[in-house]
mmCIF file of C-alpha atoms in Angstrom:
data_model
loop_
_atom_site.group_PDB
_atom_site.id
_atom_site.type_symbol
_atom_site.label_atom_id
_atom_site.label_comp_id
_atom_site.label_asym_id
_atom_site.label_seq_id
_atom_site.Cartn_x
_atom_site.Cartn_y
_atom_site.Cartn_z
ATOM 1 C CA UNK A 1 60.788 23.790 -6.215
ATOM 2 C CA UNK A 2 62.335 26.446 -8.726
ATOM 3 C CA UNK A 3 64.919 24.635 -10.641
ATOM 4 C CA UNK A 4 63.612 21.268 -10.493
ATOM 5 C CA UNK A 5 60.902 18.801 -9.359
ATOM 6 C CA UNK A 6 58.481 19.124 -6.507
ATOM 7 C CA UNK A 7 59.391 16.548 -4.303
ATOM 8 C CA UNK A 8 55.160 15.429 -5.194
ATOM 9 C CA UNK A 9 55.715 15.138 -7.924
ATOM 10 C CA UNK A 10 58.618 12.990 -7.806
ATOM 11 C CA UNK A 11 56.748 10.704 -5.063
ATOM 12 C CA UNK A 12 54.178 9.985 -7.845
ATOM 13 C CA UNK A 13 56.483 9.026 -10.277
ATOM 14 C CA UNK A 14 58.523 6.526 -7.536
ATOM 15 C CA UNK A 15 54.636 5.460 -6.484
ATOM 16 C CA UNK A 16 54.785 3.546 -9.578
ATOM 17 C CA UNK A 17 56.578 0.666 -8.626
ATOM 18 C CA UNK A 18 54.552 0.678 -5.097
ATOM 19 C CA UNK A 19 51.867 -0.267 -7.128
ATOM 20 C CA UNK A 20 54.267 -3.055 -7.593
ATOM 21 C CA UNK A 21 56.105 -3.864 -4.471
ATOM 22 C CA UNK A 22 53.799 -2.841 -1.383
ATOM 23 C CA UNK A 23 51.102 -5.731 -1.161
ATOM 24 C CA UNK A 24 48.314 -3.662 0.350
ATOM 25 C CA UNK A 25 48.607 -1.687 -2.659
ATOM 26 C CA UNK A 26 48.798 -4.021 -5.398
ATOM 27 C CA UNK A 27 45.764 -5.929 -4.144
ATOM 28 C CA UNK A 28 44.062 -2.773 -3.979
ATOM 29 C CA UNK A 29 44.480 -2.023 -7.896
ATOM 30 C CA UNK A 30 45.174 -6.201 -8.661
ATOM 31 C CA UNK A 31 44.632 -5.603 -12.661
ATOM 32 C CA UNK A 32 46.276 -2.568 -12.921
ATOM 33 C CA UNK A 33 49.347 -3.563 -10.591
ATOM 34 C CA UNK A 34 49.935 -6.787 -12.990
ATOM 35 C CA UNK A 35 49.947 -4.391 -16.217
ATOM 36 C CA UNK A 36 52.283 -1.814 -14.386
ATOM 37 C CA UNK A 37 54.471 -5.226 -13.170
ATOM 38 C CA UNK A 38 55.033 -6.648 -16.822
ATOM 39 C CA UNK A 39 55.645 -2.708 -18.543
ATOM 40 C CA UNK A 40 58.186 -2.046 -15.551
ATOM 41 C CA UNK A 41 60.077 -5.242 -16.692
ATOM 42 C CA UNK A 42 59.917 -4.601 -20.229
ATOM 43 C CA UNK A 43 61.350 -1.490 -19.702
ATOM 44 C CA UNK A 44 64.194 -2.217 -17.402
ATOM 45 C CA UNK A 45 65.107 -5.757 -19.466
ATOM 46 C CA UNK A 46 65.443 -3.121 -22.577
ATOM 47 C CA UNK A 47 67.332 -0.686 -20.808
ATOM 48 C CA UNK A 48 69.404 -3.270 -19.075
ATOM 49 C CA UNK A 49 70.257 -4.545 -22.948
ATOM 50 C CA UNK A 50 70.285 -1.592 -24.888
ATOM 51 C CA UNK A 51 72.214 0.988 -22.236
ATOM 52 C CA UNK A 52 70.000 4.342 -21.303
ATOM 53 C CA UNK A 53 71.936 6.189 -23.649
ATOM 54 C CA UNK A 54 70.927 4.373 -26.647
ATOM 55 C CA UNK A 55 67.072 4.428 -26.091
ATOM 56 C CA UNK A 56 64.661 7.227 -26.914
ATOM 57 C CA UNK A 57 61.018 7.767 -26.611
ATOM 58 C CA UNK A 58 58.161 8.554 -28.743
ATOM 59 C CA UNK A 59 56.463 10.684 -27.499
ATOM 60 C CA UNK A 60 53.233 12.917 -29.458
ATOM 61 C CA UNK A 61 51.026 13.814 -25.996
ATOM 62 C CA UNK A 62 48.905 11.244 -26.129
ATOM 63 C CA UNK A 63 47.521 9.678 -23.256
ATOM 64 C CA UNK A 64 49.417 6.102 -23.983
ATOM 65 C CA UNK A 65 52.297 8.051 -24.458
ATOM 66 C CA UNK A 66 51.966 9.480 -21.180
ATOM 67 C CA UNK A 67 51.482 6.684 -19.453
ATOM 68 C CA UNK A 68 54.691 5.020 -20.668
ATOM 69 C CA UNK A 69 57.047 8.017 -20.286
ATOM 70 C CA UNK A 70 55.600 8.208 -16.577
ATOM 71 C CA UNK A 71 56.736 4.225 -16.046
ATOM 72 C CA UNK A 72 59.651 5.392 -18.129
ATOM 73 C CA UNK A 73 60.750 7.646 -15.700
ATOM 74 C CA UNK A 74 60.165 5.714 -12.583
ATOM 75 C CA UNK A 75 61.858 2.967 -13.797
ATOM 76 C CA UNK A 76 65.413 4.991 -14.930
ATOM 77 C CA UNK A 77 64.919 7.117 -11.415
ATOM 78 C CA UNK A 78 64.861 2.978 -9.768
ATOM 79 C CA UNK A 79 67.852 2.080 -12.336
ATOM 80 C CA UNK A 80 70.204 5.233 -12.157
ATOM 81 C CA UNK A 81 69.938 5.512 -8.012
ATOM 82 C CA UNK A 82 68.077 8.996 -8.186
ATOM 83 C CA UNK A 83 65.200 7.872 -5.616
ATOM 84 C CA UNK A 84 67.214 10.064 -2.936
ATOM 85 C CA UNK A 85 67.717 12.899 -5.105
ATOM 86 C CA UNK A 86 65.145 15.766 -6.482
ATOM 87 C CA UNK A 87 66.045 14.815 -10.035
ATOM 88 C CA UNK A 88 64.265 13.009 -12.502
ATOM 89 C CA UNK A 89 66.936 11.527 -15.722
ATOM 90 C CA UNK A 90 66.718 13.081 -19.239
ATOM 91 C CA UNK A 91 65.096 10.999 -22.003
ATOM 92 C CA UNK A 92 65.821 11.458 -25.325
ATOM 93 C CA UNK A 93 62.333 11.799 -27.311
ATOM 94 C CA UNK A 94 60.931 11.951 -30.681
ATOM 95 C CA UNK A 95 57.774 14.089 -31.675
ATOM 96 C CA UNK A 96 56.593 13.397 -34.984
ATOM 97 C CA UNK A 97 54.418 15.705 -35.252
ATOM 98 C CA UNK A 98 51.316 16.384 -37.823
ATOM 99 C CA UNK A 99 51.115 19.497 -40.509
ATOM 100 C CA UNK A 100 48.866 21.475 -38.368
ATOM 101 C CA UNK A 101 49.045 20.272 -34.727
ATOM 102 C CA UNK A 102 46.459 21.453 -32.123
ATOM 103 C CA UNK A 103 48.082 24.378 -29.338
ATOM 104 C CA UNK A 104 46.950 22.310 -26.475
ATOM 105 C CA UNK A 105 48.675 19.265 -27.958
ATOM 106 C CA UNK A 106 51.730 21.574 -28.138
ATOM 107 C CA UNK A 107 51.022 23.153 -24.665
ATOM 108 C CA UNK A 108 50.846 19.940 -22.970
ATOM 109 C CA UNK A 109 54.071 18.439 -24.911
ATOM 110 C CA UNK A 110 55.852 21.426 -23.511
ATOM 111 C CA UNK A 111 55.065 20.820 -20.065
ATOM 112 C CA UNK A 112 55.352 17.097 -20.227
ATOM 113 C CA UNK A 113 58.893 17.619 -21.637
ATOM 114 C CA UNK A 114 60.033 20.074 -18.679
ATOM 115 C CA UNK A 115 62.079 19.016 -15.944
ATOM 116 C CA UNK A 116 59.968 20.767 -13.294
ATOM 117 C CA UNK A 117 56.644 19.561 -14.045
ATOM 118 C CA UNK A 118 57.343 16.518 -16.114
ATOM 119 C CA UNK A 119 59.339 14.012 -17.292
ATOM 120 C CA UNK A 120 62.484 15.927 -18.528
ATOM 121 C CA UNK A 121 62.263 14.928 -22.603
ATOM 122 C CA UNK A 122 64.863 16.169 -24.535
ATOM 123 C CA UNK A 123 62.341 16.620 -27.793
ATOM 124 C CA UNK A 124 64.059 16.195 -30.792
ATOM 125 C CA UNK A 125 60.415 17.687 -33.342
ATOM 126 C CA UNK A 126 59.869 16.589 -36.974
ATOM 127 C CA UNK A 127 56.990 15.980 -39.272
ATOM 128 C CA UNK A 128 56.483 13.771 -41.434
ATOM 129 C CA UNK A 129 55.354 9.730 -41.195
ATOM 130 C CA UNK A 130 57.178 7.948 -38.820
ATOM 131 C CA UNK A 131 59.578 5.929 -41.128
ATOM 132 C CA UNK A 132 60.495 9.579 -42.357
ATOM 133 C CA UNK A 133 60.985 10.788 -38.782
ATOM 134 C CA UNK A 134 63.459 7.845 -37.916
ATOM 135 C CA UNK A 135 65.060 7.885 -40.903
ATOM 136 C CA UNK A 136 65.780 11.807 -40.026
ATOM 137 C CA UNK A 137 66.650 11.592 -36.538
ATOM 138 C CA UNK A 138 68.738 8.313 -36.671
ATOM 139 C CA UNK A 139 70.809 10.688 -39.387
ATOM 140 C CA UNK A 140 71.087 13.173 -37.169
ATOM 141 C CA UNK A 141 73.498 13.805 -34.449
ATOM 142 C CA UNK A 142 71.195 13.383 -31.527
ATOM 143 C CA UNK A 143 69.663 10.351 -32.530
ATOM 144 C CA UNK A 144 72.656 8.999 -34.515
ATOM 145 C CA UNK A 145 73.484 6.773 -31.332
ATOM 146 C CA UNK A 146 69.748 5.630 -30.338
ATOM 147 C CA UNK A 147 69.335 1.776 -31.476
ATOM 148 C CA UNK A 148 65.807 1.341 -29.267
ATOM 149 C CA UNK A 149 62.872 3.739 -29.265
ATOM 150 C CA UNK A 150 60.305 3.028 -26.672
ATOM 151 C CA UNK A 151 56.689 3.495 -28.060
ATOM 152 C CA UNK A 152 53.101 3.476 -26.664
ATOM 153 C CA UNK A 153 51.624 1.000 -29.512
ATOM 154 C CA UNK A 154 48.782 -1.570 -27.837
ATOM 155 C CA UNK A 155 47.408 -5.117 -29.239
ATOM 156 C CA UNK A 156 44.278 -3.075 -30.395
ATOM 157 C CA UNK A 157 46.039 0.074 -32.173
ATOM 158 C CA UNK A 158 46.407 -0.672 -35.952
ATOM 159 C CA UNK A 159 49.299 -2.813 -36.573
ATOM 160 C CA UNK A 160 49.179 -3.995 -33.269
ATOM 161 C CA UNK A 161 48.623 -7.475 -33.237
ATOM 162 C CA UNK A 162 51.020 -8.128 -35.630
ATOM 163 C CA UNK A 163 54.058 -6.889 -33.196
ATOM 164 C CA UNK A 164 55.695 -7.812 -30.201
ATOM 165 C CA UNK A 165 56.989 -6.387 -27.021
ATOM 166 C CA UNK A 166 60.336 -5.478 -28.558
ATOM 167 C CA UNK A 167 59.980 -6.018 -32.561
ATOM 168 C CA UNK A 168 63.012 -5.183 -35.296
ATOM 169 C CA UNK A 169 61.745 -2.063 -37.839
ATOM 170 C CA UNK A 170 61.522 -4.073 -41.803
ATOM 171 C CA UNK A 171 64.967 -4.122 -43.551
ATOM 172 C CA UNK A 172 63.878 -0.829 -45.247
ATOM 173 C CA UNK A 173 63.467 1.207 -42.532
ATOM 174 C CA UNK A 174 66.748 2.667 -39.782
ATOM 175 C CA UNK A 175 67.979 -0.534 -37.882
ATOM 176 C CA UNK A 176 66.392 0.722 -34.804
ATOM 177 C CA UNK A 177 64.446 -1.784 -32.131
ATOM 178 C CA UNK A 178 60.939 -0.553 -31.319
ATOM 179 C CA UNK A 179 59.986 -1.309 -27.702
ATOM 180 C CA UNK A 180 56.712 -1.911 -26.999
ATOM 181 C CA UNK A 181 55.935 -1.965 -23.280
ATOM 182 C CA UNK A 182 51.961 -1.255 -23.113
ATOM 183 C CA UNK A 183 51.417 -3.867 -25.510
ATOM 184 C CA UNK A 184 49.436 -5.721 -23.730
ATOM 185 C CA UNK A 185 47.182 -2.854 -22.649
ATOM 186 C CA UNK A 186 43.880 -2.015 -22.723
ATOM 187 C CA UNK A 187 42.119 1.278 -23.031
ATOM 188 C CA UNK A 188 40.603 0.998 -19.705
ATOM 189 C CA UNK A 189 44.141 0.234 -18.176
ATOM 190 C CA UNK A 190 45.498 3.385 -19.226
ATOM 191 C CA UNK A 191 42.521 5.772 -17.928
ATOM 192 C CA UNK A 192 43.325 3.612 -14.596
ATOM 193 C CA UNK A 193 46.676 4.354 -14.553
ATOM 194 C CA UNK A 194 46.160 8.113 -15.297
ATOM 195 C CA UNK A 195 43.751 8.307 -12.145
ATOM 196 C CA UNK A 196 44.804 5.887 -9.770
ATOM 197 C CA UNK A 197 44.702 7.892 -6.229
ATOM 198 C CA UNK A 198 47.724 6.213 -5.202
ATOM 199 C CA UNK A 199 49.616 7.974 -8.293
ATOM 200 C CA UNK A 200 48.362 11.018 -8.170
ATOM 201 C CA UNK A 201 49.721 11.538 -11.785
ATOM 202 C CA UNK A 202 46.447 14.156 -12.340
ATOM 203 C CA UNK A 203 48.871 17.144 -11.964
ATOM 204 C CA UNK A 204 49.870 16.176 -15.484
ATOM 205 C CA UNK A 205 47.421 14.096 -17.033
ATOM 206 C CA UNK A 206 44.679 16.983 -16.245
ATOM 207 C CA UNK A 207 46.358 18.304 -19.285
ATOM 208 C CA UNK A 208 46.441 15.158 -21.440
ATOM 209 C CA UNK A 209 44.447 16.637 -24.815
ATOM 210 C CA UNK A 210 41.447 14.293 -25.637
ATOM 211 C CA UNK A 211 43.203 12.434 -28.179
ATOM 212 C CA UNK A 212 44.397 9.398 -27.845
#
């Protein structure tokens, strides 16, 4: 639909918490249903806590990234009543991205971002290391506000088993919460997620770029 969403679209992003809530379909996928369970409540506890407005993404194109900003979506479409409407909520987002990045990286992050075909980011770009980026954003005006950025770490990514679902940045860096909701993740889990049948999410993640 010009102007917005396909309403396909939209059912695969609301098909996330089926995975969830219908019980033939959460015994069908039983591993993948309990991952999608404890990132849907990690989201909507930080939400609940830290107010929609004042949480932002991270989001570089990558396929864990994906994932969360797909649960991301569902769950503020579940939160902000927009399951009967053909709209899915903004999310503010940060792209740190590197010196020289690939054009499909950039292709994808452009259609991920969109409204129409994606999951509406509102991309605020930067280079840098990520204590740089936060320290830039958080200065700015459109991330002067955000106190929680949601990002798609797991236990076996580097630094990851030294974190927690929701873990405070070190005194040097912007007070900001990072929110880790596919903590608990594994590399297998995500390529599930990406092509479960029952979420269809292939229109988009047929475009994920190889890396991770």
């Amino acid at each position: 639909m010009p102007g917005g969403p396909s309403s396909a679209w939209l059912h695969s992003i609301d098909a996330t918490y089926e995975l969830v809530e219908v019980p033939e379909v959460r015994e069908k996928y039983p591993v993948l249903a309990q991952k999608v369970a404890a990132t849907i409540t990690a989201c909507e506890e930080a939400l609940r806590d830290y107010g929609w407005h004042h949480c932002a993404l991270s989001f570089n194109g990558g396929k864990d990234c994906t994932v969360l900003a797909h649960i991301l979506t569902a769950v503020l479409r579940r939160l902000n009543g927009c399951e009967s409407h053909q709209s899915v909520p903004t999310i503010e987002s940060l792209y740190v991205a590197c010196s020289q990045p690939f054009t499909e990286v950039e292709q994808f992050i452009e259609y991920a971002a969109s409204e129409e075909t994606g999951y509406h980011l509102i991309l605020h770009t930067t280079k840098g290391d990520l204590k740089t980026a936060l320290t830039e954003y958080k200065e700015g005006e459109k991330g002067k506000d955000i106190t929680a950025i949601f990002i798609g770490v797991r236990r076996d990514d580097p630094q990851g088993s030294t974190i927690h679902v929701r873990s405070k940045c070190d005194p040097s860096w912007p007070p900001i919460m990072r929110i880790h909701p596919l903590l608990d993740w594994e590399y297998e889990d995500v390529w599930a997620f990406l092509r479960c049948p029952h979420l269809r999410v292939g229109a988009t993640s047929s475009h994920v770029p190889s890396t991770a």
